[in-house]
Coordinates of C-alpha atoms and ligand atoms in Angstrom, one line a residue:
M1 CA 56.7 43.9 157.5
T2 CA 58.3 40.5 157.4
S3 CA 60.2 38.9 154.6
S4 CA 62.2 35.8 154.4
S5 CA 64.8 37.5 152.1
P6 CA 67.0 40.5 153.1
A7 CA 67.9 40.6 149.3
Q8 CA 64.2 41.1 148.5
V9 CA 63.7 43.8 151.1
F10 CA 66.8 45.7 149.8
A11 CA 65.9 45.3 146.1
A12 CA 62.3 46.4 146.8
H13 CA 63.4 49.6 148.6
L14 CA 66.0 50.4 146.0
L15 CA 63.6 50.2 143.1
A16 CA 60.8 51.9 144.9
A17 CA 63.1 54.7 145.7
L18 CA 64.3 55.0 142.1
A19 CA 60.6 55.1 141.0
K20 CA 59.6 57.6 143.6
A21 CA 62.5 59.8 142.5
G22 CA 61.0 59.9 139.0
V23 CA 62.8 57.1 137.1
Q24 CA 60.3 55.8 134.5
N25 CA 62.0 53.4 132.2
V26 CA 63.4 50.2 133.7
F27 CA 65.1 47.5 131.5
L28 CA 65.6 43.9 132.6
A29 CA 67.4 41.0 131.1
P30 CA 66.5 38.0 133.2
G31 CA 68.9 36.0 135.4
A32 CA 69.0 34.2 138.7
R33 CA 71.3 36.4 140.8
S34 CA 69.2 39.5 139.9
Q35 CA 65.8 37.8 140.7
S36 CA 65.0 40.1 143.6
L37 CA 65.5 43.2 141.4
A38 CA 63.3 41.6 138.7
I39 CA 60.5 40.8 141.1
A40 CA 60.6 44.3 142.5
A41 CA 60.6 45.9 139.1
G42 CA 57.7 43.6 138.0
Q43 CA 55.7 44.7 141.1
L44 CA 56.2 48.4 140.3
A45 CA 55.3 47.9 136.7
A46 CA 52.2 46.1 137.5
A47 CA 51.1 49.0 139.7
G48 CA 51.8 51.4 136.9
K49 CA 54.7 53.1 138.8
I50 CA 57.4 52.4 136.1
K51 CA 57.5 51.1 132.6
L52 CA 59.3 47.8 132.5
H53 CA 60.9 46.5 129.3
V54 CA 62.2 42.9 129.3
R55 CA 65.0 42.0 126.9
L56 CA 66.8 38.8 126.1
D57 CA 70.2 40.3 125.1
E58 CA 72.0 42.6 127.5
R59 CA 74.0 44.2 124.7
S60 CA 70.9 45.1 122.8
M61 CA 69.1 46.1 126.0
G62 CA 71.9 48.5 126.8
F63 CA 71.4 50.4 123.6
T64 CA 67.6 50.4 124.0
A65 CA 68.0 51.9 127.4
L66 CA 70.4 54.5 125.9
G67 CA 67.8 55.4 123.2
S68 CA 65.1 55.9 125.9
A69 CA 67.4 58.1 128.0
L70 CA 68.5 60.0 124.9
I71 CA 65.0 61.1 124.0
S72 CA 63.6 61.5 127.5
G73 CA 66.6 63.2 129.1
E74 CA 66.0 61.0 132.1
P75 CA 68.1 58.1 133.4
S76 CA 67.2 54.6 132.3
V77 CA 67.7 51.8 134.8
L78 CA 69.2 48.5 133.6
I79 CA 69.1 45.3 135.6
T80 CA 71.4 42.4 134.8
T81 CA 72.5 39.2 136.4
S82 CA 76.2 38.5 137.0
G83 CA 79.1 37.5 134.7
T84 CA 79.1 38.1 130.9
A85 CA 75.7 39.6 131.2
V86 CA 77.3 42.7 132.7
A87 CA 80.1 42.8 130.1
N88 CA 77.5 42.9 127.4
L89 CA 76.5 46.3 128.6
H90 CA 79.9 47.7 127.8
P91 CA 79.3 49.1 124.2
A92 CA 76.2 51.0 125.3
V93 CA 78.0 52.2 128.5
L94 CA 80.9 53.5 126.4
E95 CA 78.6 55.3 124.0
A96 CA 76.6 56.8 126.9
S97 CA 79.8 57.9 128.6
H98 CA 81.1 59.6 125.5
S99 CA 77.9 61.3 124.6
G100 CA 76.8 62.2 128.2
V101 CA 73.6 60.1 128.5
P102 CA 72.4 59.1 132.0
L103 CA 72.1 55.3 132.7
I104 CA 71.9 53.5 136.1
L105 CA 73.2 50.0 135.9
L106 CA 72.1 47.5 138.6
T107 CA 74.5 44.6 138.2
A108 CA 73.8 41.6 140.4
D109 CA 76.8 39.8 141.9
R110 CA 77.9 37.0 144.2
P111 CA 78.6 38.1 147.8
H112 CA 82.3 38.9 148.5
E113 CA 83.1 35.5 150.0
L114 CA 82.3 33.8 146.6
R115 CA 84.4 36.1 144.5
G116 CA 87.8 35.1 143.2
V117 CA 87.4 31.4 144.1
G118 CA 86.0 30.1 140.8
A119 CA 82.3 30.3 141.7
N120 CA 79.9 29.9 138.9
Q121 CA 79.1 32.9 136.7
T122 CA 81.4 35.1 138.8
T123 CA 84.0 37.5 137.6
N124 CA 85.4 40.8 138.8
Q125 CA 82.6 43.3 138.1
I126 CA 84.2 46.1 140.0
G127 CA 85.8 48.4 137.5
I128 CA 84.7 46.3 134.6
F129 CA 83.7 49.5 132.8
G130 CA 86.8 51.5 133.7
D131 CA 86.3 55.2 133.6
A132 CA 83.3 54.9 131.4
V133 CA 81.1 55.0 134.5
R134 CA 80.9 58.1 136.6
E135 CA 80.8 56.0 139.7
C136 CA 80.9 52.3 140.6
V137 CA 79.6 51.4 144.0
D138 CA 80.3 47.9 145.3
V139 CA 77.3 47.2 147.6
P140 CA 77.8 44.3 150.0
A141 CA 75.1 41.6 150.3
P142 CA 72.2 42.8 152.5
N143 CA 71.7 40.7 155.6
G144 CA 68.8 42.4 157.2
H145 CA 70.7 44.8 159.4
D146 CA 69.2 48.1 160.5
G147 CA 69.9 50.9 158.2
E148 CA 69.9 48.8 155.0
I149 CA 66.5 50.3 153.9
R150 CA 67.8 53.8 154.3
E151 CA 71.0 52.9 152.5
A152 CA 69.0 51.6 149.6
A153 CA 67.1 54.9 149.3
T154 CA 70.4 56.9 149.5
L155 CA 72.0 54.7 146.9
A156 CA 69.1 55.4 144.6
T157 CA 69.1 59.1 144.9
N158 CA 72.9 59.4 144.7
A159 CA 72.9 57.3 141.5
I160 CA 70.3 59.6 139.9
A161 CA 72.3 62.7 141.0
V162 CA 75.6 61.4 139.6
A163 CA 74.0 60.0 136.4
M164 CA 72.3 63.3 135.7
G165 CA 75.5 65.3 136.4
Y166 CA 74.0 67.2 139.3
D167 CA 77.4 67.4 140.8
G168 CA 78.5 69.6 137.8
D169 CA 80.1 66.7 135.9
Q170 CA 78.6 65.6 132.6
P171 CA 75.7 63.2 132.7
G172 CA 76.7 59.5 132.1
P173 CA 76.4 55.9 133.4
V174 CA 76.6 54.9 137.0
Q175 CA 77.0 51.3 138.2
L176 CA 75.6 49.9 141.4
N177 CA 77.1 46.4 141.8
L178 CA 74.8 44.6 144.1
A179 CA 75.8 41.5 145.9
F180 CA 73.0 39.1 146.9
R181 CA 73.1 36.1 149.2
E182 CA 70.6 33.3 149.4
P183 CA 67.6 33.3 149.9
L184 CA 67.8 35.4 146.7
S185 CA 64.1 36.4 146.6
A186 CA 60.7 36.4 148.2
V187 CA 57.3 37.8 147.2
E188 CA 57.3 40.1 150.2
P189 CA 57.6 43.0 150.5
N190 CA 55.7 44.4 147.5
A191 CA 57.8 47.2 146.1
A192 CA 54.7 49.0 144.8
E193 CA 53.4 49.3 148.4
L194 CA 56.5 50.9 149.8
N195 CA 56.9 54.6 150.3
P196 CA 60.6 55.1 150.9
R197 CA 61.8 58.4 152.3
I198 CA 64.0 60.0 149.7
E199 CA 65.9 63.2 149.6
L200 CA 66.8 64.2 146.1
P201 CA 69.9 66.4 146.1
N202 CA 69.3 69.9 144.8
I203 CA 69.6 70.1 141.1
F204 CA 73.1 71.4 140.7
E205 CA 72.9 75.0 139.6
P206 CA 76.4 76.2 138.7
H207 CA 76.8 79.9 138.8
P208 CA 76.3 80.5 135.1
E209 CA 79.5 81.8 133.6
F210 CA 79.2 84.6 131.1
A211 CA 81.6 85.6 128.4
M212 CA 81.6 89.0 126.8
L213 CA 82.9 88.6 123.3
S214 CA 84.0 91.2 120.9
A215 CA 81.5 91.7 118.1
K216 CA 84.3 92.5 115.6
R217 CA 85.6 88.9 115.3
P218 CA 83.9 87.1 112.4
T219 CA 82.2 84.3 114.3
V220 CA 80.4 81.0 113.3
V221 CA 78.3 78.8 115.5
M222 CA 79.2 75.1 115.2
A223 CA 76.5 72.7 116.4
G224 CA 77.6 69.1 116.8
A225 CA 75.5 66.1 117.9
G226 CA 73.2 66.9 120.8
A227 CA 73.7 70.7 120.6
G228 CA 70.0 71.5 120.8
S229 CA 68.1 74.7 120.1
D230 CA 70.4 76.9 122.2
A231 CA 72.8 77.0 119.2
V232 CA 70.0 78.2 116.9
E233 CA 69.0 80.9 119.4
L234 CA 72.5 82.2 119.8
A235 CA 73.2 82.3 116.1
E236 CA 70.0 84.1 115.5
A237 CA 70.3 86.5 118.4
F238 CA 73.7 87.8 117.2
G239 CA 73.4 87.2 113.4
W240 CA 76.0 84.5 113.1
P241 CA 76.2 81.7 110.5
L242 CA 75.2 78.3 111.9
F243 CA 77.1 75.2 110.9
A244 CA 74.7 72.5 112.2
E245 CA 75.3 68.7 111.8
P246 CA 72.1 66.7 111.0
S247 CA 71.8 65.2 114.5
S248 CA 72.6 68.5 116.3
G249 CA 69.0 69.4 116.9
A250 CA 70.0 72.8 115.6
R251 CA 69.8 72.3 111.8
M252 CA 67.0 74.7 111.4
G253 CA 66.2 78.4 110.9
A254 CA 67.4 81.1 108.5
N255 CA 71.0 81.1 109.8
A256 CA 71.7 77.5 108.9
I257 CA 74.4 77.3 106.3
L258 CA 73.7 73.9 104.8
G259 CA 76.6 73.6 102.5
Y260 CA 79.2 74.6 105.2
R261 CA 81.3 71.5 104.6
N262 CA 81.9 72.3 101.0
L263 CA 82.2 76.0 101.5
L264 CA 84.9 75.5 104.1
E265 CA 86.8 73.5 101.6
Q266 CA 86.1 75.4 98.4
N267 CA 85.5 79.0 99.5
A268 CA 88.9 79.9 100.9
D269 CA 88.1 83.6 100.8
L270 CA 85.2 83.2 103.2
A271 CA 86.6 80.4 105.3
S272 CA 89.9 82.2 106.0
Q273 CA 88.1 85.1 107.5
I274 CA 86.6 83.0 110.4
G275 CA 88.1 84.4 113.6
R276 CA 86.0 82.6 116.2
V277 CA 84.0 79.3 116.5
I278 CA 81.4 78.8 119.2
V279 CA 80.9 75.1 119.8
F280 CA 77.7 73.4 121.0
G281 CA 77.5 69.6 121.4
K282 CA 80.0 67.1 119.9
P283 CA 81.1 67.9 116.3
T284 CA 82.4 64.8 114.6
L285 CA 81.4 64.8 111.0
G286 CA 83.4 67.2 108.9
R287 CA 87.2 67.2 108.7
A288 CA 87.3 70.8 107.5
A289 CA 85.0 72.0 110.3
I290 CA 87.1 70.1 113.0
R291 CA 90.3 71.6 111.5
L292 CA 89.0 75.1 112.3
L293 CA 89.1 74.1 116.0
Y294 CA 92.9 73.5 115.7
N295 CA 93.6 76.6 113.8
Q296 CA 95.8 78.8 116.0
D297 CA 94.3 82.0 114.6
I298 CA 90.8 81.0 115.5
E299 CA 89.4 81.6 119.0
V300 CA 87.4 78.6 120.2
V301 CA 84.5 79.1 122.7
V302 CA 82.7 76.0 124.1
V303 CA 79.2 76.4 125.5
R304 CA 78.1 74.0 128.3
S305 CA 75.1 71.9 127.6
K306 CA 72.3 71.8 130.3
T307 CA 71.4 68.2 129.5
M308 CA 74.3 66.5 127.7
G309 CA 78.0 66.7 127.4
H310 CA 80.1 69.6 126.1
F311 CA 83.3 68.9 124.2
D312 CA 86.5 70.8 123.7
V313 CA 87.8 68.6 120.9
S314 CA 91.0 70.5 120.3
R315 CA 91.6 71.4 123.9
R316 CA 92.0 75.0 122.8
A317 CA 88.9 76.6 124.2
A318 CA 89.5 80.1 125.3
H319 CA 86.3 80.0 127.3
T320 CA 84.0 77.2 128.5
I321 CA 80.9 79.1 129.4
D322 CA 77.1 79.0 129.9
E323 CA 76.0 82.3 128.4
I324 CA 77.4 84.7 125.8
T325 CA 77.0 88.4 125.4
V326 CA 78.6 90.6 122.7
D327 CA 80.0 94.1 123.2
D328 CA 78.6 95.7 120.1
E329 CA 76.4 95.2 117.0
V330 CA 77.5 92.3 114.9
D331 CA 78.1 93.2 111.2
F332 CA 75.2 91.7 109.3
E333 CA 77.2 91.5 106.1
W334 CA 79.2 88.5 107.5
L335 CA 76.1 86.4 107.7
E336 CA 74.8 87.7 104.4
A337 CA 78.1 86.7 102.7
W338 CA 77.7 83.1 104.0
R339 CA 74.1 83.0 102.9
R340 CA 74.9 84.1 99.4
A341 CA 77.6 81.6 99.1
D342 CA 75.4 78.9 100.4
H343 CA 72.6 79.7 97.9
E344 CA 75.1 79.6 95.1
H345 CA 76.4 76.3 96.3
I346 CA 73.0 74.7 96.6
A347 CA 72.0 75.9 93.2
V348 CA 75.1 74.1 91.8
V349 CA 74.5 70.9 93.7
E350 CA 70.8 70.7 93.1
T351 CA 70.4 68.8 89.9
N352 CA 67.0 67.3 90.0
T353 CA 67.3 63.7 89.0
D354 CA 64.7 61.0 89.4
S355 CA 67.3 58.4 90.5
L356 CA 67.2 56.8 93.9
D357 CA 70.5 57.8 95.3
R358 CA 71.6 58.6 98.9
R359 CA 70.8 62.2 98.5
A360 CA 67.3 61.4 97.3
L361 CA 66.9 59.0 100.2
I362 CA 67.9 61.7 102.7
Q363 CA 65.6 64.3 101.2
A364 CA 62.7 61.9 101.1
V365 CA 63.2 60.9 104.8
W366 CA 63.4 64.6 105.8
R367 CA 60.3 65.5 103.8
V368 CA 58.1 63.0 105.5
T369 CA 59.5 63.5 109.0
E370 CA 57.5 66.1 111.0
G371 CA 57.7 67.6 114.5
A372 CA 55.9 64.7 116.2
D373 CA 58.3 62.1 114.6
Q374 CA 61.8 61.1 115.6
L375 CA 64.7 60.3 113.3
L376 CA 67.8 58.3 114.3
L377 CA 70.8 58.3 111.9
G378 CA 73.3 55.4 111.9
A379 CA 77.0 55.9 111.6
S380 CA 78.8 55.6 108.3
R381 CA 77.9 57.1 104.9
L382 CA 74.3 58.2 105.3
I383 CA 74.9 60.6 108.2
R384 CA 77.6 62.3 106.2
E385 CA 75.3 62.5 103.2
A386 CA 72.7 64.0 105.5
D387 CA 75.3 66.6 106.7
A388 CA 75.8 67.6 103.1
H389 CA 72.2 67.4 101.8
A390 CA 69.6 67.4 104.6
P391 CA 67.5 70.6 104.6
A392 CA 67.0 72.9 107.6
K393 CA 63.9 71.6 109.4
A394 CA 62.7 71.7 113.0
I395 CA 62.6 67.9 113.6
R396 CA 64.1 65.8 116.3
V397 CA 67.2 64.0 114.9
F398 CA 69.5 61.8 117.0
S399 CA 72.6 59.7 116.4
N400 CA 75.1 57.8 118.6
R401 CA 78.1 60.1 118.0
G402 CA 79.8 59.4 121.3
L403 CA 81.9 56.7 119.6
A404 CA 80.1 56.6 116.3
G405 CA 79.9 52.8 116.4
I406 CA 77.8 50.8 113.8
D407 CA 76.6 48.7 116.7
G408 CA 73.3 49.0 118.6
T409 CA 71.6 51.4 116.2
V410 CA 68.4 49.4 115.8
A411 CA 68.1 49.0 119.6
T412 CA 68.7 52.7 120.1
G413 CA 65.8 53.4 117.7
V414 CA 63.6 51.0 119.5
G415 CA 64.4 52.7 122.8
I416 CA 63.4 56.1 121.3
A417 CA 60.2 54.5 119.9
L418 CA 59.3 53.0 123.3
V419 CA 59.3 56.4 125.0
E420 CA 57.8 58.5 122.2
R421 CA 54.7 56.7 121.0
E422 CA 53.3 59.7 119.1
G423 CA 54.4 59.9 115.5
T424 CA 56.8 57.6 113.8
T425 CA 60.4 56.7 114.7
R426 CA 62.6 56.4 111.7
V427 CA 66.0 54.7 111.8
L428 CA 68.1 55.5 108.7
L429 CA 71.2 53.3 108.5
G430 CA 73.5 51.2 106.3
D431 CA 73.1 47.5 105.6
L432 CA 76.0 46.4 107.8
T433 CA 74.8 48.6 110.6
L434 CA 71.5 46.8 110.4
L435 CA 73.0 43.3 110.3
H436 CA 75.3 44.2 113.2
D437 CA 72.2 44.7 115.4
A438 CA 69.7 42.4 113.6
G439 CA 68.9 40.7 116.9
S440 CA 67.4 44.0 118.2
L441 CA 64.5 43.5 115.7
N442 CA 63.2 41.1 118.4
I443 CA 60.8 43.2 120.4
D444 CA 58.8 42.0 123.3
P445 CA 55.1 42.0 122.2
R446 CA 54.2 43.3 125.7
D447 CA 55.9 46.6 124.7
G448 CA 52.8 47.2 122.6
D449 CA 52.4 48.6 119.1
L450 CA 55.3 50.7 117.9
N451 CA 55.5 52.8 114.8
I452 CA 59.1 52.3 113.8
Q453 CA 60.6 52.2 110.3
V454 CA 64.1 50.8 109.9
I455 CA 65.2 52.3 106.6
V456 CA 68.3 50.5 105.2
G457 CA 70.4 52.2 102.5
N458 CA 71.4 48.8 101.1
D459 CA 74.6 48.9 99.1
Q460 CA 75.5 45.4 100.1
G461 CA 78.5 46.2 102.2
G462 CA 80.5 48.9 103.9
S463 CA 80.8 51.4 101.1
I464 CA 82.2 54.2 103.2
F465 CA 85.6 52.7 103.0
G466 CA 85.6 53.2 99.2
G467 CA 86.4 56.9 99.9
L468 CA 89.5 56.2 102.1
E469 CA 93.2 56.0 101.4
M470 CA 93.5 52.2 101.1
A471 CA 90.8 52.0 98.4
K472 CA 93.3 53.6 96.0
T473 CA 96.2 51.3 96.9
L474 CA 94.6 47.8 97.1
D475 CA 93.3 45.7 94.2
T476 CA 89.5 45.3 94.2
E477 CA 89.4 41.8 95.6
T478 CA 91.7 42.4 98.5
F479 CA 90.0 45.7 99.3
D480 CA 86.5 44.0 99.3
R481 CA 87.7 41.2 101.5
L482 CA 89.5 43.3 104.0
F483 CA 87.1 46.3 104.2
T484 CA 83.8 46.1 102.3
T485 CA 82.5 42.8 103.8
P486 CA 80.0 42.3 101.0
Q487 CA 76.8 40.7 102.1
Q488 CA 73.8 39.1 100.4
V489 CA 71.5 38.6 103.3
D490 CA 67.9 38.3 102.3
L491 CA 66.3 41.1 104.4
W492 CA 62.8 39.8 103.5
H493 CA 63.5 36.6 105.5
L494 CA 65.0 38.7 108.3
A495 CA 61.9 40.8 108.5
Q496 CA 59.7 37.7 108.3
A497 CA 61.6 36.0 111.1
Y498 CA 61.2 38.9 113.5
G499 CA 57.6 39.8 112.5
W500 CA 58.3 43.1 110.7
A501 CA 56.6 44.2 107.5
Y502 CA 59.0 44.3 104.6
E503 CA 59.2 46.9 101.8
R504 CA 61.6 46.6 98.9
V505 CA 62.3 49.9 97.4
E506 CA 63.9 50.4 93.9
N507 CA 62.5 53.8 92.9
L508 CA 61.4 57.1 94.4
G509 CA 57.7 56.3 94.2
Q510 CA 58.1 53.1 96.1
L511 CA 60.2 55.0 98.7
D512 CA 57.4 57.5 99.4
A513 CA 54.9 54.7 99.6
A514 CA 57.1 52.7 102.1
L515 CA 57.7 55.8 104.2
A516 CA 54.0 56.3 104.7
K517 CA 53.5 52.8 106.3
T518 CA 52.7 52.4 110.0
G519 CA 53.7 49.7 112.4
R520 CA 57.1 48.0 112.4
V521 CA 58.5 48.2 108.9
L522 CA 61.8 47.2 107.4
V523 CA 62.4 49.4 104.3
D524 CA 65.1 47.8 102.1
V525 CA 66.3 50.7 99.8
R526 CA 68.4 49.2 97.0
L527 CA 71.1 51.7 96.3
A528 CA 73.1 51.2 93.1
Ligands
TPP1 C1 81.2 48.7 116.2 C2 81.9 49.2 115.0 N1 82.7 48.3 114.3 C3 83.3 48.8 113.2 C4 83.2 50.1 112.8 C5 84.0 50.6 111.6 N2 83.0 50.9 110.5 C6 82.6 52.2 110.2 S1 81.5 52.2 109.0 C7 81.6 50.6 108.7 C8 80.8 50.0 107.6 C9 79.3 50.4 107.6 O1 78.7 49.8 106.5 P1 77.1 50.2 106.3 O2 76.4 50.1 107.5 O3 76.6 49.2 105.2 O4 77.2 51.7 105.8 P2 77.6 52.3 104.3 O5 78.9 52.9 104.6 O6 77.8 51.2 103.4 O7 76.6 53.2 104.0 C10 82.4 50.0 109.6 C11 82.6 48.5 109.7 C12 82.4 51.0 113.6 N3 82.2 52.3 113.3 N4 81.8 50.5 114.7
MG2 MG1 76.4 49.6 103.2

């Protein structure tokens, strides 16, 4: 095969190897320095070997790729040009790093001789993400030497292995910083016609570590974000109460204690008996629950996740293990006591009103969301309300709890919707969280029809701060200016501008009707 561009040969083999190793979703934000990568990705997409999503804004693209990786459990590949384009990936890279989501960044760069001399669109891209990437490889510009093709394939498979955590580390982002020298591209070779030889490293199988726990210690299972169904299985196998956050993937089944937040604070008798907490995923929502992990009298056990990160928040874990066994029968009365308390608590809270408040919004969204659907919860007040009021139901719920930013939430939802075309993807978020990421409403029509509802709990500002210390000490005007950031954006115009249907919701009937719509719908729920 002949090609006038070593850059193109290298890019074609790199992307062909990634595709052959199983990567499906590739995200591209156009630029000049990355043109060989774009051409190769386009060829693979045209041949049906990958799905290519083209985005204008790298910041938004980063979160879209994160959403795709979050739901598929497979690495997303991201292609950018050099300079600020790379820096725009940083928020999504941080989120992916802190929640353990695999991303492979292909960042194009100038060759080494043009770095540090003031060349256009050139900055130091090595180490730009700090320790948020599991690995950063500075790949010199290809010049057509023997061995470059094999090197491209090795880079691809290593990147997958490191991003997926096959080395025993947690999954996360990997950066291949790829220098390219002119001629920057050619139409040959066609990446789709290559069949690179790849050797995928064995999927890392650590020897599972068991812990034999005493059945006597009153135990609760705590499921944070990304915990998954293992938490449910463990709680049900041994008869332990399950404290599951709404985006844990474990808020289901008969052991779920829905009112755990309040019970921990109000039922001292029960709460003080807890002798052990078994943690799955990343718990972030409830102060009282997190406090348990710091309590010197409580044993903390962290269970490793097979797909995402595991977190020892208080650094007190007596064990970090894969499997748990128990030395005796667990006393069923412990679970029963929690269940009784939970039922009593729910009976008190449940005052059936017809008003459209946050609780009613949460419950309506949970009611319509079924097994084939996906739900993404934004940071801020609504996810906390969901922790208090969402029922137990076997549905797929996600959130960006790595850093709990209010950025990139629309994009993350779009990334989920791109991968899961069955059912509806619902993104439930606050108004500022929407406005922070309004540009992500811009979806490439070539991505096809998406069923996605962006449901905004619109209280015209950041109302979460009303519950914090400073709300009590500042006068209203100062507090609003410094914290609430009140907004009056007309969301109808926003929806119109980006081609989304718009539904204004002022009562429960309108809410149910809006949630039944298909296509791309912006639901503006006016909260008092
Ligand atoms: C990127 C980022 N910037 C700032 C914050 C701090 N922050 C947390 S919640 C919030 C306000 C959110 O307002 P809104 O989305 O309207 O939700 P509400 O609390 O009103 O329901 C802000 C600014 C953050 N979490 N992430
Ligand atoms: Mg708000």
